[in-house]
Amino acid sequence: MEGEEGNTRNNKEALSTEGGHIKGDQDRRYALPSAHTIGHDSWQQVGVMLVTAFNCGYILSFSNLMLVPLGWTWGIICLLVFGLYSAYAIRLLAAFHFIDGQRFIRYRDLMGFLFGREMFYTTWVFQFLTLLLGNMGFILLGGRALKEINSEFSDSPFRLQYFIAITGVTYFVFAFFIPTLSAMRSWLGPSTVITFAYIVILLVVVVKDGKANTKRDYAIHGNEADRVLNAFGAIAAIIVCNSSGLLLEIQSTLRAPAVTNMRKALYLQFTVGLVFYYGVSIVGYWAYGSTVSEYLPQELSGPKSVKVLINAAVFLQSIVSQHMFVAPIHEFLDTKFLKLDKSMNSKGNLKRRLYVRALLFAVNTFVTAAFPFMGDFVNLFGSFTLVPLTFVFPSMIFIKVKGKAASLEKILWHWFNIVIFSLLAVVTTISAVRLIVNNVKEYSFFANT
């Protein structure tokens, strides 16, 4: 009963603080009460969730995606520049969780409040494309990990699609029984242990391989056009590894003061978290050079038990990590289809939650099985959607909210961000689409990659 009363109270608070009205002739209410818990979690919980989520198995593809196209010099420069820039932009956005005493628990509601109906839907589409593509990438990641385990025990492993299906079902079960971000609390401890255990074991094996590999090649291959477009694809991947496009949705779970607590959680992500996923990327590139695989465990020379352990850890840890990145879609579906005056675990709401979760993961799993190209997912949702969400929109918000009181230098700085990162979004999108076209030519549907 206490849980039900708390959830009802949080829904009422969300309704009273979240509903946004756009001024003037755009007076339109976009916000809805949320079916998920608002203003409940500590910054430590959210910080650990960010660290473990961003240190998911995706980092095992970053050596290939981020450093191979850029090489040592430009690779390290871009890692540092875009890491710092991401931290700055996300920290800036966190300050706009409240405007004139009104709380915005969704990014799209904030954009709709400030810029009108079109930007509400633009942000909604950008976010959901990012999260859906990211979830497909997680399903593919889990399938790859299971296939690697199977290949250690069989000379003729099952097709990748079988393992993609197993992963999709597993993610669905977790999402059904752990419906919200706040409900992940008890799972963060095991996730943290698994995360750092597999990273440490992986680094030990990779360093050992690197010392034994005396013929490493760090040359950037391809013609000039390929190298330029691949470099922009690498930049998109760097942005992906630092940003999620769902800051306000995560921030909504924090108890007061939400802005201060969100920034504390971000400090944890961009210190402890960043050291590990950058570290794995750099060490992997150092050990294997430009031939490093897009899935690092494929390179390991260690015994069978080590490979199985690492891939099993990647699969188990991804179950928790993927939930953070897809939670805003769950929140949208739950708020739309569940009865908000009933407990989330009431009989009727359980049935509705079963249906919406099953439909979401069935579609995502099918599309992933049909297009199993891991690198494409990372580059695509790091380009035309995540670049605007991370860099362009926060500067637009600053000019809209603070423009009249801000100095000319700050206004020019944010206009510079808007123009430069809008151009970057266009170029990185071209690079990502080109990669997809090339892969579609090379692989058939449901390819066993």
Tab-separated table of C-alpha atoms in Angstrom:
chain	number	residue	atom	x	y	z
A	1	MET	CA	0.000	0.000	0.000
A	2	GLU	CA	2.830	2.379	0.809
A	3	GLY	CA	4.280	1.915	-2.683
A	4	GLU	CA	0.905	2.555	-4.301
A	5	GLU	CA	0.306	5.690	-2.233
A	6	GLY	CA	3.809	6.944	-3.032
A	7	ASN	CA	3.313	6.407	-6.733
A	8	THR	CA	-0.060	8.177	-6.664
A	9	ARG	CA	1.433	11.076	-4.731
A	10	ASN	CA	4.322	11.344	-7.203
A	11	ASN	CA	1.866	11.348	-10.109
A	12	LYS	CA	-0.078	14.216	-8.503
A	13	GLU	CA	3.131	16.143	-7.892
A	14	ALA	CA	4.188	15.545	-11.478
A	15	LEU	CA	0.833	16.834	-12.696
A	16	SER	CA	1.111	19.991	-10.608
A	17	THR	CA	4.722	20.816	-11.523
A	18	GLU	CA	5.101	19.396	-15.004
A	19	GLY	CA	2.234	20.791	-17.025
A	20	GLY	CA	3.597	23.472	-19.327
A	21	HIS	CA	1.750	26.291	-21.016
A	22	ILE	CA	3.294	28.084	-23.974
A	23	LYS	CA	2.953	31.834	-23.799
A	24	GLY	CA	1.013	33.984	-26.206
A	25	ASP	CA	-0.920	32.471	-29.094
A	26	GLN	CA	0.810	29.125	-28.588
A	27	ASP	CA	-1.016	28.385	-25.336
A	28	ARG	CA	-0.959	24.595	-25.480
A	29	ARG	CA	-0.436	22.048	-22.775
A	30	TYR	CA	2.002	19.348	-23.810
A	31	ALA	CA	2.877	17.689	-20.529
A	32	LEU	CA	1.032	14.795	-18.956
A	33	PRO	CA	1.195	13.216	-15.532
A	34	SER	CA	3.769	10.449	-15.479
A	35	ALA	CA	3.150	6.805	-14.681
A	36	HIS	CA	6.733	6.578	-13.401
A	37	THR	CA	8.223	7.784	-10.126
A	38	ILE	CA	9.295	11.440	-9.965
A	39	GLY	CA	11.664	13.121	-7.473
A	40	HIS	CA	12.582	10.000	-5.520
A	41	ASP	CA	16.208	8.927	-6.131
A	42	SER	CA	19.557	10.048	-4.705
A	43	TRP	CA	22.335	11.452	-6.869
A	44	GLN	CA	24.548	8.523	-5.885
A	45	GLN	CA	22.015	6.080	-7.328
A	46	VAL	CA	21.721	8.021	-10.562
A	47	GLY	CA	25.491	8.518	-10.763
A	48	VAL	CA	26.184	4.791	-10.429
A	49	MET	CA	23.462	4.089	-12.994
A	50	LEU	CA	25.132	6.461	-15.467
A	51	VAL	CA	28.600	5.002	-14.889
A	52	THR	CA	27.474	1.409	-15.392
A	53	ALA	CA	25.136	2.214	-18.296
A	54	PHE	CA	27.824	4.057	-20.261
A	55	ASN	CA	30.365	1.311	-19.505
A	56	CYS	CA	28.177	-1.304	-21.151
A	57	GLY	CA	29.351	-3.729	-23.817
A	58	TYR	CA	29.150	-0.945	-26.412
A	59	ILE	CA	32.612	0.148	-25.270
A	60	LEU	CA	33.995	-3.035	-26.825
A	61	SER	CA	33.330	-1.567	-30.281
A	62	PHE	CA	34.780	1.893	-29.600
A	63	SER	CA	38.417	1.058	-30.452
A	64	ASN	CA	37.265	0.197	-33.953
A	65	LEU	CA	34.642	2.900	-34.324
A	66	MET	CA	36.415	5.860	-32.711
A	67	LEU	CA	40.166	5.426	-33.081
A	68	VAL	CA	40.739	3.360	-36.242
A	69	PRO	CA	39.281	6.104	-38.530
A	70	LEU	CA	41.123	8.911	-36.682
A	71	GLY	CA	44.491	7.464	-35.659
A	72	TRP	CA	46.405	8.357	-32.522
A	73	THR	CA	46.753	12.129	-32.799
A	74	TRP	CA	43.308	13.132	-33.988
A	75	GLY	CA	41.738	10.289	-32.053
A	76	ILE	CA	43.028	11.484	-28.679
A	77	ILE	CA	42.272	15.128	-29.520
A	78	CYS	CA	38.681	14.296	-30.468
A	79	LEU	CA	38.186	12.098	-27.392
A	80	LEU	CA	39.243	14.961	-25.119
A	81	VAL	CA	37.470	17.777	-26.979
A	82	PHE	CA	34.128	16.058	-27.426
A	83	GLY	CA	34.274	14.533	-23.945
A	84	LEU	CA	34.718	17.987	-22.380
A	85	TYR	CA	32.193	19.573	-24.736
A	86	SER	CA	29.609	16.901	-23.943
A	87	ALA	CA	30.087	17.422	-20.214
A	88	TYR	CA	29.661	21.174	-20.665
A	89	ALA	CA	26.538	20.936	-22.839
A	90	ILE	CA	24.816	18.347	-20.644
A	91	ARG	CA	25.639	20.315	-17.481
A	92	LEU	CA	24.130	23.403	-19.151
A	93	LEU	CA	20.928	21.551	-20.031
A	94	ALA	CA	20.545	20.301	-16.457
A	95	ALA	CA	20.077	23.909	-15.316
A	96	PHE	CA	16.875	24.200	-17.365
A	97	HIS	CA	15.082	21.399	-15.568
A	98	PHE	CA	13.262	24.271	-13.837
A	99	ILE	CA	12.128	27.465	-15.557
A	100	ASP	CA	10.226	30.071	-13.544
A	101	GLY	CA	9.643	27.506	-10.814
A	102	GLN	CA	8.120	24.998	-13.227
A	103	ARG	CA	9.663	21.535	-13.539
A	104	PHE	CA	10.099	19.824	-16.903
A	105	ILE	CA	10.536	16.076	-16.597
A	106	ARG	CA	10.750	15.497	-20.344
A	107	TYR	CA	13.026	17.118	-22.903
A	108	ARG	CA	10.232	17.438	-25.456
A	109	ASP	CA	7.994	19.271	-22.970
A	110	LEU	CA	10.704	21.843	-22.350
A	111	MET	CA	11.269	22.399	-26.078
A	112	GLY	CA	7.529	22.659	-26.685
A	113	PHE	CA	7.117	25.154	-23.849
A	114	LEU	CA	9.854	27.412	-25.219
A	115	PHE	CA	9.567	26.996	-28.999
A	116	GLY	CA	6.119	25.673	-29.773
A	117	ARG	CA	4.404	22.615	-31.165
A	118	GLU	CA	6.874	21.891	-33.990
A	119	MET	CA	9.884	21.692	-31.686
A	120	PHE	CA	7.933	19.520	-29.254
A	121	TYR	CA	7.404	16.915	-31.964
A	122	THR	CA	10.880	17.359	-33.454
A	123	THR	CA	12.446	16.638	-30.071
A	124	TRP	CA	10.067	13.728	-29.522
A	125	VAL	CA	11.069	12.154	-32.862
A	126	PHE	CA	14.789	12.772	-32.316
A	127	GLN	CA	14.722	11.266	-28.842
A	128	PHE	CA	12.692	8.224	-29.739
A	129	LEU	CA	14.725	7.461	-32.860
A	130	THR	CA	17.865	7.688	-30.732
A	131	LEU	CA	16.480	5.412	-28.042
A	132	LEU	CA	14.932	2.870	-30.421
A	133	LEU	CA	18.103	2.585	-32.511
A	134	GLY	CA	20.146	2.389	-29.326
A	135	ASN	CA	17.967	-0.419	-28.032
A	136	MET	CA	18.409	-2.313	-31.296
A	137	GLY	CA	22.143	-1.905	-30.870
A	138	PHE	CA	21.904	-3.353	-27.364
A	139	ILE	CA	19.912	-6.330	-28.644
A	140	LEU	CA	22.577	-6.915	-31.282
A	141	LEU	CA	25.304	-6.533	-28.667
A	142	GLY	CA	23.709	-9.154	-26.432
A	143	GLY	CA	23.252	-11.482	-29.389
A	144	ARG	CA	26.900	-11.086	-30.379
A	145	ALA	CA	28.036	-11.910	-26.835
A	146	LEU	CA	25.923	-15.079	-26.732
A	147	LYS	CA	27.130	-16.155	-30.155
A	148	GLU	CA	30.744	-15.719	-29.046
A	149	ILE	CA	30.045	-18.003	-26.071
A	150	ASN	CA	28.418	-20.567	-28.354
A	151	SER	CA	31.356	-20.448	-30.784
A	152	GLU	CA	33.736	-21.384	-27.961
A	153	PHE	CA	31.894	-24.679	-27.511
A	154	SER	CA	30.949	-25.485	-31.098
A	155	ASP	CA	32.692	-25.539	-34.460
A	156	SER	CA	29.392	-24.672	-36.150
A	157	PRO	CA	27.667	-22.129	-33.870
A	158	PHE	CA	24.017	-21.231	-34.282
A	159	ARG	CA	23.064	-18.265	-36.429
A	160	LEU	CA	23.276	-14.844	-34.850
A	161	GLN	CA	19.508	-14.398	-35.209
A	162	TYR	CA	18.805	-17.112	-32.599
A	163	PHE	CA	20.844	-15.222	-30.031
A	164	ILE	CA	19.266	-11.908	-30.996
A	165	ALA	CA	15.865	-13.464	-30.260
A	166	ILE	CA	17.060	-14.767	-26.874
A	167	THR	CA	18.402	-11.313	-26.021
A	168	GLY	CA	15.165	-9.589	-27.002
A	169	VAL	CA	13.116	-11.929	-24.811
A	170	THR	CA	15.503	-11.430	-21.883
A	171	TYR	CA	15.320	-7.635	-22.163
A	172	PHE	CA	11.536	-7.827	-22.351
A	173	VAL	CA	11.309	-9.895	-19.158
A	174	PHE	CA	13.556	-7.468	-17.284
A	175	ALA	CA	11.611	-4.437	-18.545
A	176	PHE	CA	8.334	-6.027	-17.454
A	177	PHE	CA	9.402	-6.821	-13.894
A	178	ILE	CA	11.605	-3.695	-13.433
A	179	PRO	CA	9.352	-1.111	-15.055
A	180	THR	CA	11.018	2.195	-14.066
A	181	LEU	CA	14.428	3.780	-13.566
A	182	SER	CA	13.849	4.063	-9.824
A	183	ALA	CA	13.042	0.351	-9.635
A	184	MET	CA	16.570	-0.422	-10.878
A	185	ARG	CA	18.028	0.464	-7.464
A	186	SER	CA	18.630	-3.072	-6.233
A	187	TRP	CA	20.148	-4.095	-9.571
A	188	LEU	CA	22.813	-1.374	-9.689
A	189	GLY	CA	25.102	-3.093	-7.174
A	190	PRO	CA	25.385	-6.372	-9.114
A	191	SER	CA	25.648	-4.409	-12.359
A	192	THR	CA	28.555	-2.375	-10.993
A	193	VAL	CA	30.413	-5.486	-9.847
A	194	ILE	CA	29.918	-7.193	-13.203
A	195	THR	CA	30.892	-4.022	-15.099
A	196	PHE	CA	34.233	-3.456	-13.430
A	197	ALA	CA	35.010	-7.181	-13.215
A	198	TYR	CA	34.721	-7.720	-16.960
A	199	ILE	CA	36.559	-4.477	-17.751
A	200	VAL	CA	39.516	-5.376	-15.508
A	201	ILE	CA	39.719	-8.921	-16.892
A	202	LEU	CA	39.455	-7.601	-20.438
A	203	LEU	CA	42.204	-5.026	-19.897
A	204	VAL	CA	44.549	-7.633	-18.453
A	205	VAL	CA	44.130	-9.882	-21.507
A	206	VAL	CA	44.305	-7.004	-24.001
A	207	VAL	CA	47.522	-5.625	-22.467
A	208	LYS	CA	49.019	-9.128	-22.581
A	209	ASP	CA	48.064	-9.419	-26.266
A	210	GLY	CA	49.449	-5.966	-26.972
A	211	LYS	CA	52.829	-6.798	-25.526
A	212	ALA	CA	52.992	-9.931	-27.669
A	213	ASN	CA	51.861	-8.145	-30.843
A	214	THR	CA	54.985	-6.548	-32.319
A	215	LYS	CA	53.530	-5.824	-35.767
A	216	ARG	CA	50.788	-3.362	-34.961
A	217	ASP	CA	49.649	-1.118	-37.816
A	218	TYR	CA	48.114	2.249	-36.930
A	219	ALA	CA	47.776	3.541	-40.490
A	220	ILE	CA	44.457	5.035	-41.561
A	221	HIS	CA	43.379	3.143	-44.679
A	222	GLY	CA	41.135	4.098	-47.595
A	223	ASN	CA	41.013	6.893	-50.160
A	224	GLU	CA	40.712	10.525	-49.107
A	225	ALA	CA	36.905	10.647	-49.312
A	226	ASP	CA	36.567	7.461	-47.273
A	227	ARG	CA	38.961	8.723	-44.629
A	228	VAL	CA	37.137	12.036	-44.244
A	229	LEU	CA	33.667	10.504	-43.977
A	230	ASN	CA	34.880	7.732	-41.669
A	231	ALA	CA	36.473	10.371	-39.440
A	232	PHE	CA	33.114	12.115	-39.042
A	233	GLY	CA	31.541	8.751	-38.283
A	234	ALA	CA	34.123	8.321	-35.524
A	235	ILE	CA	33.187	11.717	-34.083
A	236	ALA	CA	29.549	10.605	-33.985
A	237	ALA	CA	30.608	7.493	-32.063
A	238	ILE	CA	32.541	9.633	-29.555
A	239	ILE	CA	29.415	11.700	-28.963
A	240	VAL	CA	27.415	8.518	-28.425
A	241	CYS	CA	29.772	7.264	-25.735
A	242	ASN	CA	29.321	10.480	-23.735
A	243	SER	CA	25.674	11.420	-24.212
A	244	SER	CA	22.247	9.815	-24.165
A	245	GLY	CA	19.809	12.539	-25.195
A	246	LEU	CA	17.588	11.868	-22.173
A	247	LEU	CA	19.068	14.043	-19.437
A	248	LEU	CA	15.811	15.627	-18.249
A	249	GLU	CA	14.084	12.250	-18.113
A	250	ILE	CA	16.856	10.887	-15.869
A	251	GLN	CA	16.946	14.106	-13.863
A	252	SER	CA	13.212	13.802	-13.176
A	253	THR	CA	13.879	10.821	-10.903
A	254	LEU	CA	16.111	12.866	-8.585
A	255	ARG	CA	14.975	14.284	-5.303
A	256	ALA	CA	15.500	17.990	-4.528
A	257	PRO	CA	17.661	19.876	-5.290
A	258	ALA	CA	17.380	18.192	-8.686
A	259	VAL	CA	19.796	20.470	-10.578
A	260	THR	CA	22.584	20.192	-8.006
A	261	ASN	CA	22.077	16.444	-7.648
A	262	MET	CA	22.057	15.915	-11.404
A	263	ARG	CA	25.343	17.737	-11.752
A	264	LYS	CA	26.878	15.602	-9.000
A	265	ALA	CA	25.794	12.488	-10.870
A	266	LEU	CA	27.264	13.893	-14.095
A	267	TYR	CA	30.587	14.551	-12.375
A	268	LEU	CA	30.706	10.851	-11.511
A	269	GLN	CA	29.941	9.854	-15.096
A	270	PHE	CA	32.545	12.176	-16.624
A	271	THR	CA	35.304	11.182	-14.205
A	272	VAL	CA	35.104	7.567	-13.066
A	273	GLY	CA	32.875	6.463	-15.936
A	274	LEU	CA	34.801	8.212	-18.699
A	275	VAL	CA	38.192	6.926	-17.507
A	276	PHE	CA	37.053	3.333	-17.970
A	277	TYR	CA	35.317	3.528	-21.351
A	278	TYR	CA	38.025	5.760	-22.811
A	279	GLY	CA	40.638	3.474	-21.255
A	280	VAL	CA	39.226	0.340	-22.890
A	281	SER	CA	39.011	2.134	-26.246
A	282	ILE	CA	42.610	3.383	-26.128
A	283	VAL	CA	44.135	0.135	-24.837
A	284	GLY	CA	42.223	-1.907	-27.418
A	285	TYR	CA	43.533	0.269	-30.255
A	286	TRP	CA	47.063	0.157	-28.834
A	287	ALA	CA	47.020	-3.651	-28.629
A	288	TYR	CA	45.603	-4.511	-32.058
A	289	GLY	CA	46.047	-1.377	-34.175
A	290	SER	CA	43.911	-0.590	-37.209
A	291	THR	CA	42.853	-4.240	-37.554
A	292	VAL	CA	41.021	-4.258	-34.211
A	293	SER	CA	37.603	-5.894	-34.467
A	294	GLU	CA	34.348	-3.990	-34.020
A	295	TYR	CA	33.725	-6.370	-31.095
A	296	LEU	CA	36.891	-6.492	-28.982
A	297	PRO	CA	36.451	-9.968	-27.389
A	298	GLN	CA	36.834	-11.481	-30.863
A	299	GLU	CA	40.508	-10.449	-30.697
A	300	LEU	CA	41.351	-11.969	-27.322
A	301	SER	CA	43.982	-14.694	-27.207
A	302	GLY	CA	43.170	-15.825	-23.688
A	303	PRO	CA	41.836	-19.260	-22.724
A	304	LYS	CA	38.281	-20.319	-23.472
A	305	SER	CA	37.169	-19.657	-19.893
A	306	VAL	CA	38.239	-15.991	-20.091
A	307	LYS	CA	36.380	-15.392	-23.352
A	308	VAL	CA	33.252	-17.076	-22.021
A	309	LEU	CA	33.423	-15.103	-18.775
A	310	ILE	CA	33.822	-11.749	-20.524
A	311	ASN	CA	31.012	-12.385	-23.001
A	312	ALA	CA	28.708	-13.679	-20.264
A	313	ALA	CA	29.424	-10.549	-18.219
A	314	VAL	CA	28.740	-8.342	-21.260
A	315	PHE	CA	25.386	-10.029	-21.811
A	316	LEU	CA	24.307	-9.857	-18.153
A	317	GLN	CA	25.446	-6.258	-17.710
A	318	SER	CA	23.707	-5.148	-20.905
A	319	ILE	CA	20.353	-6.239	-19.463
A	320	VAL	CA	20.583	-3.475	-16.859
A	321	SER	CA	22.301	-0.888	-19.059
A	322	GLN	CA	19.829	-1.057	-21.925
A	323	HIS	CA	16.977	-0.402	-19.519
A	324	MET	CA	18.225	3.108	-18.735
A	325	PHE	CA	18.410	4.078	-22.391
A	326	VAL	CA	14.953	2.783	-23.284
A	327	ALA	CA	13.178	3.896	-20.083
A	328	PRO	CA	11.736	7.129	-21.596
A	329	ILE	CA	9.903	5.042	-24.202
A	330	HIS	CA	8.534	2.813	-21.448
A	331	GLU	CA	7.477	5.947	-19.558
A	332	PHE	CA	5.675	7.304	-22.620
A	333	LEU	CA	3.840	4.037	-23.278
A	334	ASP	CA	2.986	3.472	-19.613
A	335	THR	CA	1.678	7.019	-19.189
A	336	LYS	CA	-0.447	6.673	-22.321
A	337	PHE	CA	-1.869	3.182	-21.814
A	338	LEU	CA	-1.815	2.442	-18.077
A	339	LYS	CA	-4.488	3.607	-15.651
A	340	LEU	CA	-2.726	6.321	-13.632
A	341	ASP	CA	-5.258	6.177	-10.799
A	342	LYS	CA	-4.332	2.536	-10.219
A	343	SER	CA	-1.126	0.973	-8.943
A	344	MET	CA	1.423	0.120	-11.633
A	345	ASN	CA	1.230	-3.468	-10.369
A	346	SER	CA	-2.550	-3.727	-10.400
A	347	LYS	CA	-3.973	-6.587	-12.452
A	348	GLY	CA	-5.171	-4.348	-15.277
A	349	ASN	CA	-1.934	-2.364	-15.476
A	350	LEU	CA	0.175	-5.516	-15.417
A	351	LYS	CA	-1.729	-6.788	-18.433
A	352	ARG	CA	-1.352	-3.492	-20.284
A	353	ARG	CA	2.346	-3.285	-19.426
A	354	LEU	CA	2.814	-6.835	-20.717
A	355	TYR	CA	1.278	-5.934	-24.052
A	356	VAL	CA	3.164	-2.666	-24.658
A	357	ARG	CA	6.541	-4.087	-23.569
A	358	ALA	CA	6.017	-7.214	-25.700
A	359	LEU	CA	5.126	-5.172	-28.791
A	360	LEU	CA	8.096	-2.836	-28.368
A	361	PHE	CA	10.672	-5.600	-27.996
A	362	ALA	CA	9.107	-7.796	-30.683
A	363	VAL	CA	9.461	-5.011	-33.269
A	364	ASN	CA	12.961	-4.001	-32.146
A	365	THR	CA	14.193	-7.584	-32.067
A	366	PHE	CA	12.847	-8.322	-35.549
A	367	VAL	CA	14.461	-5.211	-37.073
A	368	THR	CA	17.760	-5.993	-35.329
A	369	ALA	CA	17.747	-9.549	-36.693
A	370	ALA	CA	17.117	-8.213	-40.200
A	371	PHE	CA	19.891	-5.552	-40.057
A	372	PRO	CA	22.655	-6.905	-37.799
A	373	PHE	CA	25.267	-4.162	-38.378
A	374	MET	CA	26.551	-3.039	-34.976
A	375	GLY	CA	28.630	-0.060	-36.085
A	376	ASP	CA	25.748	1.427	-38.041
A	377	PHE	CA	23.565	1.738	-34.954
A	378	VAL	CA	26.251	3.641	-33.069
A	379	ASN	CA	27.066	6.039	-35.902
A	380	LEU	CA	23.482	6.678	-36.965
A	381	PHE	CA	21.978	7.629	-33.623
A	382	GLY	CA	25.129	9.634	-32.837
A	383	SER	CA	24.635	11.825	-35.871
A	384	PHE	CA	21.400	13.425	-36.961
A	385	THR	CA	19.546	12.966	-33.649
A	386	LEU	CA	22.046	12.965	-30.801
A	387	VAL	CA	24.170	15.883	-32.041
A	388	PRO	CA	21.210	18.314	-31.998
A	389	LEU	CA	19.891	16.932	-28.693
A	390	THR	CA	23.268	17.245	-26.995
A	391	PHE	CA	24.775	20.409	-28.477
A	392	VAL	CA	22.312	22.436	-30.574
A	393	PHE	CA	19.153	22.451	-28.464
A	394	PRO	CA	20.812	23.425	-25.127
A	395	SER	CA	22.279	26.540	-26.774
A	396	MET	CA	18.892	27.351	-28.291
A	397	ILE	CA	17.354	27.039	-24.840
A	398	PHE	CA	20.000	29.305	-23.314
A	399	ILE	CA	19.369	32.055	-25.889
A	400	LYS	CA	15.593	31.769	-25.418
A	401	VAL	CA	15.667	31.802	-21.613
A	402	LYS	CA	18.759	33.898	-20.826
A	403	GLY	CA	19.178	35.881	-24.041
A	404	LYS	CA	17.912	39.245	-22.787
A	405	ALA	CA	20.110	39.212	-19.691
A	406	ALA	CA	23.189	37.483	-21.148
A	407	SER	CA	26.270	39.291	-22.467
A	408	LEU	CA	26.923	39.610	-26.187
A	409	GLU	CA	29.874	37.215	-25.870
A	410	LYS	CA	27.648	34.468	-24.451
A	411	ILE	CA	25.008	35.013	-27.119
A	412	LEU	CA	27.615	34.765	-29.883
A	413	TRP	CA	29.136	31.684	-28.232
A	414	HIS	CA	25.807	29.850	-28.247
A	415	TRP	CA	25.027	30.874	-31.813
A	416	PHE	CA	28.435	29.501	-32.760
A	417	ASN	CA	27.485	26.189	-31.121
A	418	ILE	CA	24.156	26.089	-32.962
A	419	VAL	CA	25.712	26.682	-36.396
A	420	ILE	CA	28.794	24.455	-36.011
A	421	PHE	CA	26.974	21.473	-34.525
A	422	SER	CA	24.101	21.737	-36.988
A	423	LEU	CA	26.669	21.399	-39.773
A	424	LEU	CA	28.330	18.528	-37.896
A	425	ALA	CA	24.960	16.748	-37.656
A	426	VAL	CA	24.538	16.964	-41.436
A	427	VAL	CA	28.034	15.657	-42.212
A	428	THR	CA	27.954	12.817	-39.666
A	429	THR	CA	24.534	11.763	-40.928
A	430	ILE	CA	25.874	11.542	-44.478
A	431	SER	CA	28.723	9.391	-43.169
A	432	ALA	CA	26.351	7.097	-41.244
A	433	VAL	CA	23.949	6.663	-44.183
A	434	ARG	CA	26.872	5.889	-46.480
A	435	LEU	CA	28.040	3.162	-44.085
A	436	ILE	CA	24.557	1.658	-43.989
A	437	VAL	CA	24.288	1.662	-47.799
A	438	ASN	CA	27.659	-0.088	-48.080
A	439	ASN	CA	26.646	-2.731	-45.544
A	440	VAL	CA	23.291	-3.323	-47.199
A	441	LYS	CA	25.164	-3.989	-50.459
A	442	GLU	CA	27.564	-6.350	-48.711
A	443	TYR	CA	25.112	-8.269	-46.522
A	444	SER	CA	21.710	-9.780	-47.192
A	445	PHE	CA	18.758	-9.407	-44.830
A	446	PHE	CA	19.130	-11.565	-41.713
A	447	ALA	CA	22.863	-11.902	-42.396
A	448	ASN	CA	24.747	-14.125	-39.991
A	449	THR	CA	27.471	-11.563	-39.259
